[in-house]
C-alpha cells in the first residue's frame, strides 16, 4: 500500500494462541513510530530531494490501547506524519497481553512519501565564480523513480543575509549584549527572492537560469505539489566568490 504524508492508516490487529484459539478480550497496546528514512533511486543520486537542513525525526507519532473482541481482533486507525518533507518509514508496533498475563508482540514497517510526486534539484558546487550564470536543473519523479511530465515546478533564487543595527535599551543589564552607553546589538536574517521561474516537468530535466550580480549566500529552491495539495521541496545553497582586488 502506498501512503503519503497526512494519510489515515487503517489496520486490523488479531492475536491467537499457537493451538489456534483467539486471545479473546486480550489487552492491546499499539503505537506508530518513525523508523528512519527511505532511499531514493540510484540513477538520481546527483539530485537532492529534500530541503536544506532536513533531519530524520524519531519518536512516536501516535498510539493507544484497547481490548480485543471475542474473536481476538481490533480495528484501528492512525494519521501518518513524517515531520519533514522527504521519504521515510514508519513502524506499527503492537503488544497483546492475555488474561494470564502473557504477552505477544509484532512489528510491521510501512513506507511513507511526502507527496505523490517528488521534485529533485541537481547538486552543484558550494562556491561559484562571481557573475557566473547559474543553471538550476530539476526533475519530478514518481514513487518508482520514473520521470513525470506535466507537473508545475516553482523555481526560486533567494539571496540570504543578515542585517545588524544598534538599538537603545533601558534594560541595560537584562536585555542582551550592550555597549558602554546602553545600546543593544540587534540582528535579523533577510531573504530576498531575486529570480524565479514557473516550469513544467518533462521527460528530461528542466532548467531555470540566473546570474548573481551581488555577493552573498544564495539558496536554490524548487517546489511542486500533487493533486491533493501535498508539497515536495528541494533546496541547496551556493556562494559566489568575491572578486579579487589584485
mmCIF file of C-alpha atoms in Angstrom:
data_model
loop_
_atom_site.group_PDB
_atom_site.id
_atom_site.type_symbol
_atom_site.label_atom_id
_atom_site.label_comp_id
_atom_site.label_asym_id
_atom_site.label_seq_id
_atom_site.Cartn_x
_atom_site.Cartn_y
_atom_site.Cartn_z
ATOM 1 C CA UNK A 1 0.000 0.000 0.000
ATOM 2 C CA UNK A 2 1.275 3.490 -0.910
ATOM 3 C CA UNK A 3 0.925 6.006 1.914
ATOM 4 C CA UNK A 4 1.543 9.752 1.928
ATOM 5 C CA UNK A 5 2.039 12.499 4.469
ATOM 6 C CA UNK A 6 -1.223 13.064 6.338
ATOM 7 C CA UNK A 7 -2.927 9.862 5.152
ATOM 8 C CA UNK A 8 -5.073 7.905 7.560
ATOM 9 C CA UNK A 9 -3.820 4.368 8.061
ATOM 10 C CA UNK A 10 -6.481 1.789 8.871
ATOM 11 C CA UNK A 11 -5.248 -1.561 10.118
ATOM 12 C CA UNK A 12 -6.557 -4.608 11.912
ATOM 13 C CA UNK A 13 -4.869 -6.470 14.740
ATOM 14 C CA UNK A 14 -5.556 -10.064 15.670
ATOM 15 C CA UNK A 15 -3.980 -12.479 18.122
ATOM 16 C CA UNK A 16 -4.315 -16.190 18.589
ATOM 17 C CA UNK A 17 -2.575 -18.916 20.536
ATOM 18 C CA UNK A 18 -0.342 -21.481 18.866
ATOM 19 C CA UNK A 19 -3.133 -24.048 19.076
ATOM 20 C CA UNK A 20 -5.416 -21.715 17.091
ATOM 21 C CA UNK A 21 -7.763 -20.262 19.718
ATOM 22 C CA UNK A 22 -8.171 -16.450 19.693
ATOM 23 C CA UNK A 23 -6.783 -14.314 22.507
ATOM 24 C CA UNK A 24 -10.289 -13.185 23.441
ATOM 25 C CA UNK A 25 -10.549 -9.901 25.360
ATOM 26 C CA UNK A 26 -6.775 -9.503 25.344
ATOM 27 C CA UNK A 27 -5.350 -6.066 26.167
ATOM 28 C CA UNK A 28 -3.811 -4.467 23.047
ATOM 29 C CA UNK A 29 -1.232 -1.676 23.277
ATOM 30 C CA UNK A 30 -0.111 -0.189 19.962
ATOM 31 C CA UNK A 31 2.000 2.645 18.606
ATOM 32 C CA UNK A 32 3.140 4.095 15.295
ATOM 33 C CA UNK A 33 6.773 5.258 15.427
ATOM 34 C CA UNK A 34 9.094 6.918 12.919
ATOM 35 C CA UNK A 35 11.576 4.384 11.599
ATOM 36 C CA UNK A 36 14.184 6.329 9.652
ATOM 37 C CA UNK A 37 14.343 7.485 6.048
ATOM 38 C CA UNK A 38 13.898 5.704 2.737
ATOM 39 C CA UNK A 39 16.427 5.929 -0.081
ATOM 40 C CA UNK A 40 15.918 7.495 -3.499
ATOM 41 C CA UNK A 41 16.679 5.717 -6.791
ATOM 42 C CA UNK A 42 20.399 5.394 -7.508
ATOM 43 C CA UNK A 43 20.046 6.866 -11.020
ATOM 44 C CA UNK A 44 19.082 10.192 -9.429
ATOM 45 C CA UNK A 45 21.937 10.300 -6.910
ATOM 46 C CA UNK A 46 23.145 13.614 -8.387
ATOM 47 C CA UNK A 47 19.916 15.263 -7.219
ATOM 48 C CA UNK A 48 18.695 16.215 -3.780
ATOM 49 C CA UNK A 49 15.022 15.701 -2.981
ATOM 50 C CA UNK A 50 14.992 17.351 0.430
ATOM 51 C CA UNK A 51 15.022 20.903 1.817
ATOM 52 C CA UNK A 52 18.143 22.390 3.391
ATOM 53 C CA UNK A 53 18.515 21.231 6.971
ATOM 54 C CA UNK A 54 16.059 18.354 6.658
ATOM 55 C CA UNK A 55 16.652 15.925 9.508
ATOM 56 C CA UNK A 56 15.305 12.493 10.321
ATOM 57 C CA UNK A 57 12.984 12.911 13.295
ATOM 58 C CA UNK A 58 12.427 9.986 15.583
ATOM 59 C CA UNK A 59 9.866 9.108 18.193
ATOM 60 C CA UNK A 60 6.247 8.069 18.435
ATOM 61 C CA UNK A 61 3.656 9.556 16.080
ATOM 62 C CA UNK A 62 0.592 8.184 17.817
ATOM 63 C CA UNK A 63 -0.570 5.194 19.829
ATOM 64 C CA UNK A 64 -3.183 3.854 22.173
ATOM 65 C CA UNK A 65 -4.669 0.886 23.959
ATOM 66 C CA UNK A 66 -7.856 -1.123 23.537
ATOM 67 C CA UNK A 67 -9.289 -4.587 24.118
ATOM 68 C CA UNK A 68 -9.567 -7.289 21.513
ATOM 69 C CA UNK A 69 -13.049 -8.635 20.870
ATOM 70 C CA UNK A 70 -14.242 -12.197 21.448
ATOM 71 C CA UNK A 71 -12.518 -13.225 18.197
ATOM 72 C CA UNK A 72 -9.215 -11.718 19.301
ATOM 73 C CA UNK A 73 -9.428 -8.812 16.837
ATOM 74 C CA UNK A 74 -9.439 -5.000 16.823
ATOM 75 C CA UNK A 75 -9.733 -2.350 14.107
ATOM 76 C CA UNK A 76 -7.566 0.752 14.480
ATOM 77 C CA UNK A 77 -6.743 3.980 12.600
ATOM 78 C CA UNK A 78 -3.833 6.427 12.745
ATOM 79 C CA UNK A 79 -2.892 9.607 10.862
ATOM 80 C CA UNK A 80 0.640 9.461 9.468
ATOM 81 C CA UNK A 81 3.054 12.379 9.619
ATOM 82 C CA UNK A 82 6.706 12.480 8.568
ATOM 83 C CA UNK A 83 7.626 15.724 10.291
ATOM 84 C CA UNK A 84 9.860 16.555 7.301
ATOM 85 C CA UNK A 85 9.303 16.659 3.547
ATOM 86 C CA UNK A 86 11.240 13.554 2.495
ATOM 87 C CA UNK A 87 10.674 9.827 2.129
ATOM 88 C CA UNK A 88 10.594 7.865 5.339
ATOM 89 C CA UNK A 89 9.355 4.774 7.083
ATOM 90 C CA UNK A 90 7.023 4.221 9.983
ATOM 91 C CA UNK A 91 6.711 1.087 12.081
ATOM 92 C CA UNK A 92 3.498 -0.216 13.572
ATOM 93 C CA UNK A 93 4.187 -1.912 16.894
ATOM 94 C CA UNK A 94 1.600 -3.933 18.811
ATOM 95 C CA UNK A 95 1.647 -5.918 22.021
ATOM 96 C CA UNK A 96 -1.163 -8.112 23.353
ATOM 97 C CA UNK A 97 -1.498 -9.285 26.945
ATOM 98 C CA UNK A 98 -3.852 -12.188 27.633
ATOM 99 C CA UNK A 99 -5.847 -12.922 30.781
ATOM 100 C CA UNK A 100 -2.943 -14.905 32.230
ATOM 101 C CA UNK A 101 -0.518 -12.010 31.792
ATOM 102 C CA UNK A 102 1.392 -13.490 28.855
ATOM 103 C CA UNK A 103 2.458 -11.007 26.186
ATOM 104 C CA UNK A 104 2.762 -11.325 22.414
ATOM 105 C CA UNK A 105 4.217 -8.655 20.139
ATOM 106 C CA UNK A 106 4.533 -7.856 16.441
ATOM 107 C CA UNK A 107 6.072 -5.120 14.312
ATOM 108 C CA UNK A 108 5.479 -4.077 10.697
ATOM 109 C CA UNK A 109 7.107 -1.335 8.593
ATOM 110 C CA UNK A 110 5.340 0.914 6.089
ATOM 111 C CA UNK A 111 6.933 3.276 3.523
ATOM 112 C CA UNK A 112 5.689 6.853 3.680
ATOM 113 C CA UNK A 113 6.047 9.545 0.989
ATOM 114 C CA UNK A 114 5.682 13.335 1.302
ATOM 115 C CA UNK A 115 3.566 13.514 -1.886
ATOM 116 C CA UNK A 116 2.574 11.505 -4.939
ATOM 117 C CA UNK A 117 5.301 13.285 -6.932
ATOM 118 C CA UNK A 118 8.672 14.493 -5.668
ATOM 119 C CA UNK A 119 10.876 17.222 -7.074
ATOM 120 C CA UNK A 120 14.640 16.835 -7.316
ATOM 121 C CA UNK A 121 17.279 19.580 -7.583
ATOM 122 C CA UNK A 122 20.651 18.802 -9.149
ATOM 123 C CA UNK A 123 23.553 19.185 -6.747
ATOM 124 C CA UNK A 124 26.319 21.661 -7.517
ATOM 125 C CA UNK A 125 29.369 23.453 -6.176
ATOM 126 C CA UNK A 126 29.087 25.404 -2.931
ATOM 127 C CA UNK A 127 31.311 28.137 -4.403
ATOM 128 C CA UNK A 128 30.952 29.593 -7.913
ATOM 129 C CA UNK A 129 32.657 32.386 -9.819
ATOM 130 C CA UNK A 130 31.202 35.846 -9.336
ATOM 131 C CA UNK A 131 28.724 36.815 -12.108
ATOM 132 C CA UNK A 132 28.751 33.239 -13.435
ATOM 133 C CA UNK A 133 25.402 32.071 -14.848
ATOM 134 C CA UNK A 134 23.806 29.502 -12.554
ATOM 135 C CA UNK A 135 21.824 26.655 -14.098
ATOM 136 C CA UNK A 136 19.117 25.385 -11.773
ATOM 137 C CA UNK A 137 18.252 21.882 -13.002
ATOM 138 C CA UNK A 138 15.223 19.994 -11.698
ATOM 139 C CA UNK A 139 13.218 16.821 -12.257
ATOM 140 C CA UNK A 140 9.954 15.378 -10.939
ATOM 141 C CA UNK A 141 9.697 11.638 -10.198
ATOM 142 C CA UNK A 142 7.061 9.194 -9.008
ATOM 143 C CA UNK A 143 7.491 6.552 -6.303
ATOM 144 C CA UNK A 144 9.243 4.179 -8.716
ATOM 145 C CA UNK A 145 11.740 6.843 -9.764
ATOM 146 C CA UNK A 146 10.258 7.404 -13.227
ATOM 147 C CA UNK A 147 10.254 10.953 -14.619
ATOM 148 C CA UNK A 148 6.836 12.610 -14.545
ATOM 149 C CA UNK A 149 5.708 15.090 -17.186
ATOM 150 C CA UNK A 150 3.280 17.980 -16.908
ATOM 151 C CA UNK A 151 3.702 18.966 -13.241
ATOM 152 C CA UNK A 152 4.181 22.619 -12.305
ATOM 153 C CA UNK A 153 7.531 23.359 -10.672
ATOM 154 C CA UNK A 154 8.216 26.687 -8.976
ATOM 155 C CA UNK A 155 11.933 27.517 -9.001
ATOM 156 C CA UNK A 156 13.398 30.357 -6.929
ATOM 157 C CA UNK A 157 16.774 32.009 -6.351
ATOM 158 C CA UNK A 158 16.803 33.530 -2.859
ATOM 159 C CA UNK A 159 19.584 35.773 -1.541
ATOM 160 C CA UNK A 160 20.151 35.368 2.187
ATOM 161 C CA UNK A 161 21.911 37.733 4.531
ATOM 162 C CA UNK A 162 21.984 39.295 7.970
ATOM 163 C CA UNK A 163 21.062 42.856 8.908
ATOM 164 C CA UNK A 164 22.540 44.349 12.088
ATOM 165 C CA UNK A 165 21.800 47.572 13.943
ATOM 166 C CA UNK A 166 22.159 49.133 17.384
ATOM 167 C CA UNK A 167 19.049 49.869 19.442
ATOM 168 C CA UNK A 168 18.784 51.805 22.688
ATOM 169 C CA UNK A 169 17.723 49.641 25.640
ATOM 170 C CA UNK A 170 16.543 50.885 29.006
ATOM 171 C CA UNK A 171 17.111 47.383 30.458
ATOM 172 C CA UNK A 172 20.834 47.858 30.421
ATOM 173 C CA UNK A 173 21.770 44.653 32.262
ATOM 174 C CA UNK A 174 18.930 42.277 31.403
ATOM 175 C CA UNK A 175 18.245 42.663 27.694
ATOM 176 C CA UNK A 176 21.176 41.195 25.779
ATOM 177 C CA UNK A 177 24.683 42.399 24.737
ATOM 178 C CA UNK A 178 25.117 46.163 25.211
ATOM 179 C CA UNK A 179 27.795 48.722 24.503
ATOM 180 C CA UNK A 180 29.040 51.181 27.142
ATOM 181 C CA UNK A 181 26.166 53.632 26.553
ATOM 182 C CA UNK A 182 23.256 51.176 26.773
ATOM 183 C CA UNK A 183 22.724 50.297 23.099
ATOM 184 C CA UNK A 184 21.885 46.708 22.226
ATOM 185 C CA UNK A 185 23.036 44.934 19.058
ATOM 186 C CA UNK A 186 20.102 43.598 17.009
ATOM 187 C CA UNK A 187 20.296 41.137 14.084
ATOM 188 C CA UNK A 188 17.762 39.544 11.795
ATOM 189 C CA UNK A 189 18.028 37.344 8.746
ATOM 190 C CA UNK A 190 16.837 38.672 5.421
ATOM 191 C CA UNK A 191 15.682 36.566 2.484
ATOM 192 C CA UNK A 192 15.186 38.276 -0.851
ATOM 193 C CA UNK A 193 13.809 36.469 -3.887
ATOM 194 C CA UNK A 194 15.958 37.711 -6.761
ATOM 195 C CA UNK A 195 14.713 35.471 -9.557
ATOM 196 C CA UNK A 196 12.028 32.855 -10.165
ATOM 197 C CA UNK A 197 10.721 30.582 -12.925
ATOM 198 C CA UNK A 198 7.488 28.679 -13.322
ATOM 199 C CA UNK A 199 8.436 25.471 -15.101
ATOM 200 C CA UNK A 200 6.640 22.359 -16.323
ATOM 201 C CA UNK A 201 8.228 18.974 -15.683
ATOM 202 C CA UNK A 202 9.233 16.914 -18.692
ATOM 203 C CA UNK A 203 10.744 13.564 -19.670
ATOM 204 C CA UNK A 204 14.117 15.344 -19.446
ATOM 205 C CA UNK A 205 15.489 17.714 -16.775
ATOM 206 C CA UNK A 206 14.126 21.285 -16.792
ATOM 207 C CA UNK A 207 16.153 24.468 -16.243
ATOM 208 C CA UNK A 208 15.999 27.973 -14.769
ATOM 209 C CA UNK A 209 18.957 30.311 -15.382
ATOM 210 C CA UNK A 210 20.163 33.282 -13.340
ATOM 211 C CA UNK A 211 23.383 35.298 -12.995
ATOM 212 C CA UNK A 212 24.004 36.697 -9.482
ATOM 213 C CA UNK A 213 25.060 40.343 -9.531
ATOM 214 C CA UNK A 214 25.852 40.683 -5.825
ATOM 215 C CA UNK A 215 27.981 38.635 -3.422
ATOM 216 C CA UNK A 216 26.370 36.747 -0.565
ATOM 217 C CA UNK A 217 24.697 33.433 0.116
ATOM 218 C CA UNK A 218 22.050 32.190 -2.297
ATOM 219 C CA UNK A 219 19.519 29.425 -1.908
ATOM 220 C CA UNK A 220 18.116 27.480 -4.856
ATOM 221 C CA UNK A 221 14.660 26.102 -4.146
ATOM 222 C CA UNK A 222 12.196 24.069 -6.219
ATOM 223 C CA UNK A 223 8.688 23.067 -5.193
ATOM 224 C CA UNK A 224 5.897 21.027 -6.700
ATOM 225 C CA UNK A 225 2.637 19.654 -5.374
ATOM 226 C CA UNK A 226 0.316 16.795 -6.231
ATOM 227 C CA UNK A 227 -3.407 16.900 -6.940
ATOM 228 C CA UNK A 228 -4.187 16.679 -3.198
ATOM 229 C CA UNK A 229 -2.050 19.745 -2.441
ATOM 230 C CA UNK A 230 0.796 17.818 -0.799
ATOM 231 C CA UNK A 231 4.086 19.619 -1.401
ATOM 232 C CA UNK A 232 7.579 18.394 -2.205
ATOM 233 C CA UNK A 233 10.523 20.797 -1.856
ATOM 234 C CA UNK A 234 14.246 20.503 -2.550
ATOM 235 C CA UNK A 235 16.888 23.171 -1.976
ATOM 236 C CA UNK A 236 20.611 23.856 -1.725
ATOM 237 C CA UNK A 237 22.932 26.852 -1.212
ATOM 238 C CA UNK A 238 25.823 28.362 -3.137
ATOM 239 C CA UNK A 239 28.087 31.381 -2.715
ATOM 240 C CA UNK A 240 29.704 33.500 -5.462
ATOM 241 C CA UNK A 241 33.425 34.058 -4.875
ATOM 242 C CA UNK A 242 34.266 37.716 -4.242
ATOM 243 C CA UNK A 243 36.226 39.428 -6.977
ATOM 244 C CA UNK A 244 39.944 39.564 -6.343
ATOM 245 C CA UNK A 245 41.377 43.020 -5.624
ATOM 246 C CA UNK A 246 44.700 42.131 -7.225
#
